[in-house]
Tab-separated table of C-alpha atoms and ligand atoms in Angstrom:
chain	number	residue	atom	x	y	z
A	1	MET	CA	61.298	10.843	26.211
A	2	ALA	CA	61.640	8.030	23.820
A	3	LEU	CA	60.629	9.107	20.404
A	4	ASP	CA	59.779	6.857	17.510
A	5	PHE	CA	60.977	9.344	14.959
A	6	ILE	CA	62.590	12.781	14.353
A	7	LEU	CA	62.075	15.251	11.264
A	8	ARG	CA	65.428	17.069	11.490
A	9	HIS	CA	65.869	20.383	10.143
A	10	ALA	CA	62.420	20.934	8.887
A	11	ARG	CA	61.118	24.367	7.580
A	12	ILE	CA	57.720	24.905	9.162
A	13	GLY	CA	56.661	28.261	7.517
A	14	ALA	CA	55.791	31.253	9.359
A	15	HIS	CA	56.854	29.842	12.669
A	16	GLU	CA	59.734	31.179	14.783
A	17	PRO	CA	62.363	29.559	14.653
A	18	GLU	CA	61.580	28.500	11.051
A	19	ILE	CA	63.914	25.408	11.055
A	20	VAL	CA	63.039	22.876	13.476
A	21	ASP	CA	63.296	19.320	14.599
A	22	ILE	CA	60.035	17.540	15.175
A	23	GLY	CA	59.787	14.750	17.480
A	24	VAL	CA	57.085	11.948	17.043
A	25	ALA	CA	55.852	9.460	19.344
A	26	ASP	CA	52.959	6.987	19.265
A	27	GLY	CA	51.670	8.815	16.144
A	28	ARG	CA	51.612	12.314	17.573
A	29	ILE	CA	54.006	15.366	17.638
A	30	VAL	CA	55.520	15.468	21.199
A	31	GLU	CA	58.212	17.931	20.484
A	32	ILE	CA	59.153	21.158	18.374
A	33	ALA	CA	62.580	22.465	19.034
A	34	ALA	CA	65.428	24.141	17.281
A	35	ARG	CA	67.262	20.975	18.217
A	36	ILE	CA	66.153	17.604	19.734
A	37	ASP	CA	69.191	15.804	21.352
A	38	VAL	CA	67.680	12.238	21.256
A	39	ASP	CA	68.553	9.343	19.408
A	40	ALA	CA	65.884	8.211	17.256
A	41	PRO	CA	65.249	7.270	13.536
A	42	GLY	CA	64.524	10.145	11.480
A	43	GLU	CA	65.151	12.033	8.408
A	44	ASP	CA	67.180	15.334	7.715
A	45	LEU	CA	65.225	17.527	5.367
A	46	ASP	CA	68.017	20.115	5.017
A	47	GLY	CA	65.534	22.964	5.353
A	48	ARG	CA	63.066	21.728	3.064
A	49	LEU	CA	59.332	22.927	3.713
A	50	VAL	CA	56.992	20.801	5.875
A	51	VAL	CA	53.096	21.137	5.675
A	52	ALA	CA	50.647	19.325	7.904
A	53	GLY	CA	49.399	17.718	4.555
A	54	LEU	CA	47.368	19.168	2.007
A	55	VAL	CA	43.739	19.851	2.314
A	56	GLU	CA	41.185	19.488	-0.392
A	57	THR	CA	37.589	20.691	0.506
A	58	HIS	CA	35.748	20.083	-2.799
A	59	ILE	CA	36.361	17.105	-5.250
A	60	HIS	CA	33.948	14.514	-6.641
A	61	LEU	CA	35.547	11.052	-6.351
A	62	ASP	CA	32.331	9.110	-7.428
A	63	LYS	CA	32.022	10.576	-10.899
A	64	SER	CA	35.797	11.104	-11.565
A	65	CYS	CA	37.533	8.935	-14.522
A	66	ILE	CA	34.276	8.913	-16.756
A	67	LEU	CA	35.548	10.472	-19.979
A	68	ASP	CA	35.560	7.116	-22.033
A	69	ARG	CA	31.850	6.965	-21.443
A	70	CYS	CA	30.666	10.625	-21.817
A	71	HIS	CA	30.646	12.742	-25.076
A	72	SER	CA	31.065	16.502	-24.755
A	73	ARG	CA	30.610	18.896	-27.671
A	74	GLU	CA	29.729	22.281	-26.134
A	75	GLY	CA	31.754	22.366	-23.150
A	76	THR	CA	28.861	23.921	-21.134
A	77	LEU	CA	27.867	23.406	-17.498
A	78	ALA	CA	24.255	22.173	-18.833
A	79	GLU	CA	25.746	19.657	-20.935
A	80	ALA	CA	28.335	18.276	-18.342
A	81	ILE	CA	25.264	17.618	-15.717
A	82	ALA	CA	23.349	15.987	-18.563
A	83	ALA	CA	26.197	13.860	-19.725
A	84	VAL	CA	27.103	12.788	-16.081
A	85	ALA	CA	23.386	12.147	-15.448
A	86	ALA	CA	23.220	9.735	-18.345
A	87	ALA	CA	26.220	7.972	-17.334
A	88	LYS	CA	25.718	7.673	-13.750
A	89	ARG	CA	22.519	5.339	-14.314
A	90	ALA	CA	24.843	2.626	-15.000
A	91	PHE	CA	27.285	3.276	-12.097
A	92	THR	CA	27.593	0.194	-10.012
A	93	GLU	CA	29.180	0.449	-6.416
A	94	ALA	CA	32.187	-1.801	-7.692
A	95	ASP	CA	32.697	0.886	-10.527
A	96	ILE	CA	32.421	4.076	-8.444
A	97	TYR	CA	34.823	2.393	-5.681
A	98	GLU	CA	37.415	1.419	-8.389
A	99	ARG	CA	37.410	4.890	-10.162
A	100	ALA	CA	37.421	6.801	-6.594
A	101	ARG	CA	40.071	4.732	-5.429
A	102	ARG	CA	42.195	5.559	-8.309
A	103	THR	CA	41.732	9.228	-7.883
A	104	LEU	CA	41.968	9.074	-4.269
A	105	GLU	CA	45.732	7.415	-4.778
A	106	LYS	CA	46.416	10.004	-6.943
A	107	ALA	CA	45.384	12.623	-4.480
A	108	ILE	CA	47.420	11.095	-1.562
A	109	LEU	CA	50.492	10.656	-3.893
A	110	GLN	CA	50.138	14.683	-4.372
A	111	GLY	CA	50.259	15.251	-0.610
A	112	THR	CA	46.609	15.549	0.287
A	113	MET	CA	45.711	14.191	3.733
A	114	ARG	CA	42.475	15.588	4.538
A	115	MET	CA	39.431	15.681	1.897
A	116	ARG	CA	35.970	16.443	1.695
A	117	THR	CA	34.315	14.594	-1.093
A	118	HIS	CA	30.692	15.565	-2.499
A	119	VAL	CA	28.949	12.645	-3.251
A	120	GLU	CA	25.551	12.489	-5.601
A	121	VAL	CA	22.567	11.062	-4.166
A	122	ASP	CA	19.308	11.005	-6.028
A	123	PRO	CA	16.751	8.037	-7.451
A	124	ARG	CA	18.931	7.140	-10.295
A	125	VAL	CA	22.206	6.321	-8.508
A	126	GLY	CA	20.575	5.764	-5.181
A	127	LEU	CA	22.949	5.452	-2.296
A	128	ARG	CA	25.532	3.421	-4.574
A	129	GLY	CA	28.098	6.397	-4.482
A	130	PHE	CA	27.573	6.937	-0.921
A	131	HIS	CA	28.157	3.199	-0.105
A	132	ALA	CA	31.312	2.961	-2.273
A	133	ILE	CA	32.918	6.151	-1.004
A	134	ARG	CA	32.086	5.129	2.704
A	135	ARG	CA	33.909	1.732	2.163
A	136	LEU	CA	36.971	3.890	0.619
A	137	LYS	CA	36.995	5.980	3.638
A	138	ARG	CA	37.411	3.145	5.941
A	139	ASP	CA	39.912	1.332	3.499
A	140	TYR	CA	42.212	4.511	3.147
A	141	ALA	CA	41.896	5.916	6.771
A	142	TRP	CA	45.536	4.965	7.220
A	143	ALA	CA	46.412	7.614	4.349
A	144	ILE	CA	43.839	10.077	4.428
A	145	ASP	CA	40.991	11.666	6.523
A	146	LEU	CA	38.058	11.406	3.998
A	147	GLU	CA	34.860	13.512	4.680
A	148	ILE	CA	31.557	12.692	2.789
A	149	CYS	CA	29.175	15.401	1.784
A	150	VAL	CA	26.057	14.143	0.287
A	151	PHE	CA	24.375	16.544	-2.144
A	152	PRO	CA	21.626	16.488	-4.785
A	153	GLN	CA	23.223	17.517	-8.019
A	154	GLU	CA	20.338	17.351	-10.168
A	155	GLY	CA	18.076	19.404	-7.549
A	156	MET	CA	15.689	18.119	-4.863
A	157	LEU	CA	12.360	19.725	-4.514
A	158	ASN	CA	11.869	18.996	-8.517
A	159	ASP	CA	13.193	15.288	-8.003
A	160	PRO	CA	10.872	13.192	-5.893
A	161	GLY	CA	12.765	10.554	-3.652
A	162	THR	CA	15.836	12.591	-3.344
A	163	GLU	CA	15.501	13.965	-0.055
A	164	GLU	CA	14.464	10.586	1.402
A	165	LEU	CA	17.729	9.199	0.014
A	166	LEU	CA	19.753	12.033	1.410
A	167	ILE	CA	18.311	11.678	4.616
A	168	GLU	CA	18.711	7.666	4.570
A	169	ALA	CA	22.634	8.667	3.787
A	170	CYS	CA	22.685	11.014	6.778
A	171	GLU	CA	21.263	8.438	9.137
A	172	GLN	CA	23.774	5.777	7.501
A	173	GLY	CA	26.848	8.106	8.477
A	174	ALA	CA	27.504	10.944	6.038
A	175	ASP	CA	29.630	13.598	7.394
A	176	LEU	CA	27.822	16.516	6.437
A	177	ILE	CA	25.279	17.732	3.676
A	178	GLY	CA	25.419	19.690	0.387
A	179	GLY	CA	23.179	21.567	-1.790
A	180	CYS	CA	22.643	22.564	-5.391
A	181	PRO	CA	20.084	25.132	-5.660
A	182	TYR	CA	20.843	26.184	-9.313
A	183	THR	CA	19.437	22.767	-10.631
A	184	ASP	CA	16.384	23.011	-8.536
A	185	SER	CA	13.112	24.717	-9.620
A	186	ASP	CA	12.868	26.295	-6.486
A	187	PRO	CA	16.409	27.561	-5.229
A	188	HIS	CA	14.956	29.131	-2.072
A	189	GLY	CA	13.119	26.265	-0.847
A	190	HIS	CA	15.882	23.874	-1.542
A	191	ILE	CA	18.412	26.105	0.511
A	192	ALA	CA	15.776	26.153	3.460
A	193	ARG	CA	15.341	22.350	3.277
A	194	ILE	CA	19.205	21.669	3.196
A	195	PHE	CA	19.415	24.034	6.522
A	196	GLU	CA	16.538	22.129	8.071
A	197	ILE	CA	18.029	18.738	7.413
A	198	ALA	CA	21.514	19.949	8.688
A	199	GLN	CA	19.901	21.371	11.700
A	200	LYS	CA	18.336	17.884	12.509
A	201	PHE	CA	21.734	15.967	11.984
A	202	ASP	CA	23.678	18.728	13.671
A	203	TYR	CA	25.842	19.092	10.163
A	204	ASP	CA	28.093	21.510	8.417
A	205	ILE	CA	26.727	22.522	5.003
A	206	ASP	CA	28.671	22.923	1.781
A	207	PHE	CA	26.650	24.331	-1.271
A	208	HIS	CA	27.367	24.378	-5.044
A	209	LEU	CA	26.140	27.935	-5.545
A	210	ASP	CA	25.924	30.883	-8.179
A	211	PHE	CA	27.652	29.023	-10.982
A	212	ASP	CA	27.442	31.428	-13.720
A	213	LEU	CA	28.302	34.821	-14.855
A	214	ASP	CA	25.222	36.483	-14.543
A	215	ALA	CA	25.475	38.661	-11.166
A	216	SER	CA	22.202	40.289	-11.554
A	217	ARG	CA	20.509	37.436	-9.601
A	218	MET	CA	22.541	35.608	-6.834
A	219	ASN	CA	21.610	32.960	-4.172
A	220	LEU	CA	24.552	33.992	-2.230
A	221	GLU	CA	22.630	36.571	-0.067
A	222	GLY	CA	20.000	33.982	0.487
A	223	VAL	CA	22.521	31.554	1.953
A	224	CYS	CA	23.951	34.175	4.349
A	225	ARG	CA	20.605	35.308	5.639
A	226	THR	CA	19.536	31.611	6.234
A	227	THR	CA	22.853	30.988	7.758
A	228	ASP	CA	21.955	34.004	10.348
A	229	GLU	CA	18.508	32.467	10.825
A	230	PHE	CA	19.849	29.252	11.811
A	231	GLY	CA	22.818	30.515	13.682
A	232	TRP	CA	24.960	28.353	11.481
A	233	GLY	CA	27.723	30.908	10.988
A	234	GLY	CA	31.361	29.221	10.559
A	235	ARG	CA	29.697	25.745	9.318
A	236	VAL	CA	28.637	26.894	5.870
A	237	ALA	CA	30.774	26.853	2.786
A	238	VAL	CA	29.746	27.655	-0.781
A	239	GLY	CA	31.677	26.272	-3.775
A	240	HIS	CA	32.104	28.041	-7.429
A	241	VAL	CA	30.139	31.399	-6.906
A	242	THR	CA	31.490	32.279	-10.030
A	243	LYS	CA	29.055	35.160	-10.101
A	244	LEU	CA	31.052	37.100	-7.676
A	245	SER	CA	33.697	37.461	-10.474
A	246	ALA	CA	31.291	39.132	-12.480
A	247	LEU	CA	30.727	41.663	-9.728
A	248	GLU	CA	31.766	45.603	-9.959
A	249	SER	CA	34.150	46.091	-6.788
A	250	VAL	CA	31.789	48.060	-4.817
A	251	LYS	CA	29.340	45.372	-4.566
A	252	PHE	CA	32.122	42.828	-4.541
A	253	ALA	CA	33.345	44.362	-1.249
A	254	ALA	CA	29.912	44.687	0.112
A	255	MET	CA	29.396	41.078	-0.614
A	256	ALA	CA	32.884	40.107	0.824
A	257	LYS	CA	32.015	41.823	4.110
A	258	ARG	CA	28.721	40.133	4.339
A	259	LEU	CA	30.378	36.634	3.818
A	260	ALA	CA	33.001	37.539	6.475
A	261	ASP	CA	30.534	38.926	9.056
A	262	THR	CA	28.143	35.824	8.548
A	263	GLY	CA	30.859	33.282	8.553
A	264	VAL	CA	30.078	31.762	5.206
A	265	ALA	CA	33.545	30.360	3.628
A	266	VAL	CA	34.161	30.096	-0.251
A	267	THR	CA	35.931	27.643	-2.232
A	268	VAL	CA	37.150	28.434	-5.697
A	269	LEU	CA	37.530	25.717	-8.227
A	270	PRO	CA	39.690	27.256	-10.983
A	271	ALA	CA	40.172	24.107	-13.267
A	272	THR	CA	36.147	23.480	-13.628
A	273	ASP	CA	35.460	27.229	-13.701
A	274	LEU	CA	37.959	28.287	-16.181
A	275	PHE	CA	36.886	25.144	-18.411
A	276	LEU	CA	32.966	25.783	-18.106
A	277	MET	CA	32.424	29.411	-17.818
A	278	GLY	CA	32.298	32.172	-20.705
A	279	ARG	CA	31.634	29.488	-23.275
A	280	GLU	CA	29.062	31.945	-25.031
A	281	HIS	CA	31.828	34.172	-25.770
A	282	ASP	CA	34.098	33.675	-29.063
A	283	HIS	CA	36.718	36.028	-28.142
A	284	ASN	CA	38.053	38.033	-24.588
A	285	VAL	CA	36.454	34.995	-22.910
A	286	PRO	CA	35.881	35.772	-19.152
A	287	ARG	CA	37.831	33.543	-16.948
A	288	GLY	CA	35.006	33.380	-14.527
A	289	VAL	CA	37.059	32.421	-11.532
A	290	THR	CA	36.173	34.206	-8.114
A	291	PRO	CA	39.079	36.295	-6.845
A	292	ALA	CA	39.708	34.291	-3.730
A	293	HIS	CA	42.655	36.524	-2.363
A	294	ARG	CA	40.365	39.478	-2.549
A	295	LEU	CA	37.920	37.793	-0.472
A	296	LEU	CA	40.492	36.610	1.967
A	297	ALA	CA	41.621	40.220	2.383
A	298	CYS	CA	38.307	40.982	3.604
A	299	GLY	CA	38.325	38.241	6.408
A	300	VAL	CA	36.380	35.271	4.445
A	301	THR	CA	37.892	31.993	4.906
A	302	CYS	CA	38.804	30.662	1.582
A	303	SER	CA	40.071	27.407	-0.158
A	304	ILE	CA	41.145	26.382	-3.555
A	305	ALA	CA	40.034	22.818	-4.756
A	306	SER	CA	40.139	20.550	-7.421
A	307	ASN	CA	36.475	19.882	-7.954
A	308	ASN	CA	36.388	17.135	-10.949
A	309	ILE	CA	38.961	14.836	-12.345
A	310	LEU	CA	38.787	13.521	-15.561
A	311	ASN	CA	34.814	14.163	-16.710
A	312	PRO	CA	32.890	16.364	-18.651
A	313	PHE	CA	32.966	19.212	-15.956
A	314	THR	CA	36.988	19.104	-16.057
A	315	PRO	CA	38.769	16.824	-18.625
A	316	PHE	CA	41.905	17.422	-16.642
A	317	GLY	CA	43.381	16.403	-13.244
A	318	ASP	CA	46.507	14.814	-11.793
A	319	CYS	CA	44.918	15.813	-8.121
A	320	SER	CA	47.664	18.210	-7.300
A	321	LEU	CA	46.391	20.951	-5.269
A	322	LEU	CA	49.767	22.885	-5.460
A	323	ARG	CA	49.190	22.766	-9.176
A	324	MET	CA	45.495	24.152	-8.543
A	325	ALA	CA	47.105	26.844	-6.220
A	326	ASN	CA	49.699	27.560	-8.973
A	327	LEU	CA	46.791	27.812	-11.665
A	328	TYR	CA	44.769	30.101	-9.385
A	329	ALA	CA	47.622	32.534	-8.895
A	330	ASN	CA	48.497	32.701	-12.539
A	331	ILE	CA	45.054	33.449	-13.798
A	332	ALA	CA	44.216	35.829	-10.870
A	333	GLN	CA	47.545	37.705	-11.808
A	334	ILE	CA	49.180	37.598	-8.422
A	335	GLY	CA	52.624	36.984	-7.940
A	336	ARG	CA	53.956	38.694	-4.875
A	337	PRO	CA	55.589	36.467	-2.470
A	338	ALA	CA	52.860	37.217	0.391
A	339	GLU	CA	50.169	36.658	-2.233
A	340	LEU	CA	51.464	33.435	-3.307
A	341	GLN	CA	52.245	32.309	0.217
A	342	SER	CA	48.270	32.996	0.790
A	343	CYS	CA	47.536	30.619	-1.915
A	344	LEU	CA	49.470	27.905	-0.027
A	345	ASP	CA	47.279	28.935	2.877
A	346	MET	CA	44.151	28.191	0.650
A	347	ILE	CA	45.263	24.482	0.491
A	348	THR	CA	46.439	24.001	4.025
A	349	VAL	CA	45.525	26.021	6.943
A	350	LEU	CA	42.255	27.737	5.527
A	351	PRO	CA	40.582	24.739	4.149
A	352	ALA	CA	41.395	23.024	7.552
A	353	LYS	CA	39.346	26.103	8.961
A	354	LEU	CA	36.632	25.842	6.637
A	355	MET	CA	36.238	22.188	7.475
A	356	ASN	CA	36.418	22.833	11.166
A	357	LEU	CA	39.301	20.347	11.784
A	358	ARG	CA	40.374	20.822	15.208
A	359	ASP	CA	43.778	18.850	15.223
A	360	TYR	CA	45.285	19.932	12.059
A	361	GLY	CA	48.644	21.837	12.087
A	362	ILE	CA	52.000	21.241	13.037
A	363	ALA	CA	52.038	21.710	16.772
A	364	VAL	CA	52.555	19.449	19.772
A	365	GLY	CA	49.484	17.273	20.389
A	366	ASN	CA	48.448	17.093	16.917
A	367	PRO	CA	48.508	14.035	14.831
A	368	ALA	CA	51.910	13.324	13.246
A	369	ASP	CA	50.736	14.398	9.856
A	370	PHE	CA	53.447	15.692	7.538
A	371	VAL	CA	54.021	16.183	3.713
A	372	VAL	CA	57.725	17.203	2.779
A	373	LEU	CA	57.948	19.467	-0.089
A	374	ASP	CA	60.999	19.685	-2.467
A	375	CYS	CA	61.253	23.568	-1.665
A	376	MET	CA	62.892	25.620	0.859
A	377	ASP	CA	60.084	28.158	1.177
A	378	ARG	CA	56.378	28.876	0.851
A	379	THR	CA	56.622	31.354	-2.009
A	380	ALA	CA	58.523	28.523	-4.136
A	381	ALA	CA	55.941	25.807	-3.087
A	382	VAL	CA	53.249	27.436	-5.166
A	383	ALA	CA	55.365	29.287	-7.838
A	384	GLU	CA	57.293	26.139	-8.654
A	385	ILE	CA	54.704	23.522	-7.898
A	386	ALA	CA	57.079	21.867	-5.732
A	387	ARG	CA	57.064	18.032	-5.520
A	388	PRO	CA	55.780	16.326	-2.477
A	389	LEU	CA	58.580	13.944	-1.287
A	390	PHE	CA	57.092	11.830	1.325
A	391	GLY	CA	54.062	11.894	3.556
A	392	MET	CA	53.673	10.650	7.036
A	393	LYS	CA	50.189	10.179	8.670
A	394	ASN	CA	49.711	9.460	12.347
A	395	GLY	CA	53.530	8.681	12.597
A	396	ARG	CA	53.580	6.332	9.919
A	397	ARG	CA	55.180	6.901	6.126
A	398	THR	CA	52.298	6.836	3.653
A	399	PHE	CA	54.000	7.410	0.428
A	400	VAL	CA	57.455	8.179	-1.034
A	401	CYS	CA	58.238	10.131	-4.275
A	402	PRO	CA	62.002	10.419	-4.549
A	403	PRO	CA	62.934	13.443	-6.654
A	404	PRO	CA	64.088	12.666	-10.166
A	405	LYS	CA	67.720	12.398	-10.985
A	406	LEU	CA	69.268	14.025	-13.953
A	407	LEU	CA	71.903	11.597	-15.624
A	408	TYR	CA	74.774	13.736	-16.732
A	409	GLU	CA	77.067	12.569	-19.707
A	410	ALA	CA	80.314	11.887	-18.211
A	411	GLY	CA	82.302	14.778	-17.634
A	412	SER	CA	79.254	17.224	-18.321
A	413	GLY	CA	78.027	17.805	-14.853
A	414	PRO	CA	77.629	21.437	-13.404
A	415	ARG	CA	80.614	23.551	-13.415
B	501	ZN	ZN1	31.525	20.386	-7.110
């Protein structure tokens, strides 16, 4: 068979054999073998780790890079929502596109190849964010599969006109719908209405949920119950759920079982949760990040994601999912190889499962999507925040980041 490209001596993790040649033709993976004896252009990876692209399930491209127009004093969630609400009145489609483009390009250079971005829709910003991101999705389809989740950040039932705009975005090609019950005056009604809209359009759902540390009142059980009622198991994700980090272990285990049984997935957002949670404490500040690895052990599908980049919710961000996985591992106090490897899973195969991606993974027949990491195993990828060296999407190179080079003084090299 004629091949367009061969990745040689690629390490593909938990597979057997671990180091393989991968043959590409017409943008797809057509062969994986210990050795492919065919003449074709290629690259020898010397055993470096290859993943099928990093997968981001939760990021806000539309409100990224606005620190220069927002002022934060308290660093609370309420302040962040208010600051962005004020700033977004002045957002234009061109402005949203330009900021989102910068953030998306950073993510591509960090090895992200599949992404779900949450886009705010309400009467203040209208559909400007949705239209900008829809254009971005088309313009960057050569490098990344972008999925648009429209959602009402400032509530829906309390905000006349929002629901109509959400439905308009769905009719114009949004990929799924999100909800934000904690900003709604009627959280239960909000959840029910989002499910009804999702059912009408046959959409998956991704909620912002339970975003504080008061575990005495949670909407998570309500989401699970409604998921069962609608038969939507496997199609619902919830982001943040920081309240779970405040649950004592018996209740936590019961909720984990409920999530696994119902088929509700969880995304943890370490950078934002660490920045915003526990502001009422002046010492021994609770970290407020839900222990995803413990949910994972109970059978819950979990992902680690970036959420916000350079805005009042999170004034940080280089769009590196490997940095997020490392940050999570560090604050969750996990360091054993198997646990670190599960953190890599939470930015690759598990978010792909959360997003119901049918063609993700290094397997014959799938798109030739690869990111080569400058490390020799899955543990090091997370422990060392391995550099992505190059990416290939549908058989075409999308970025290169050659490794840095130390310039030794004459005669001073390694001995
Ligand atoms: Zn979010």
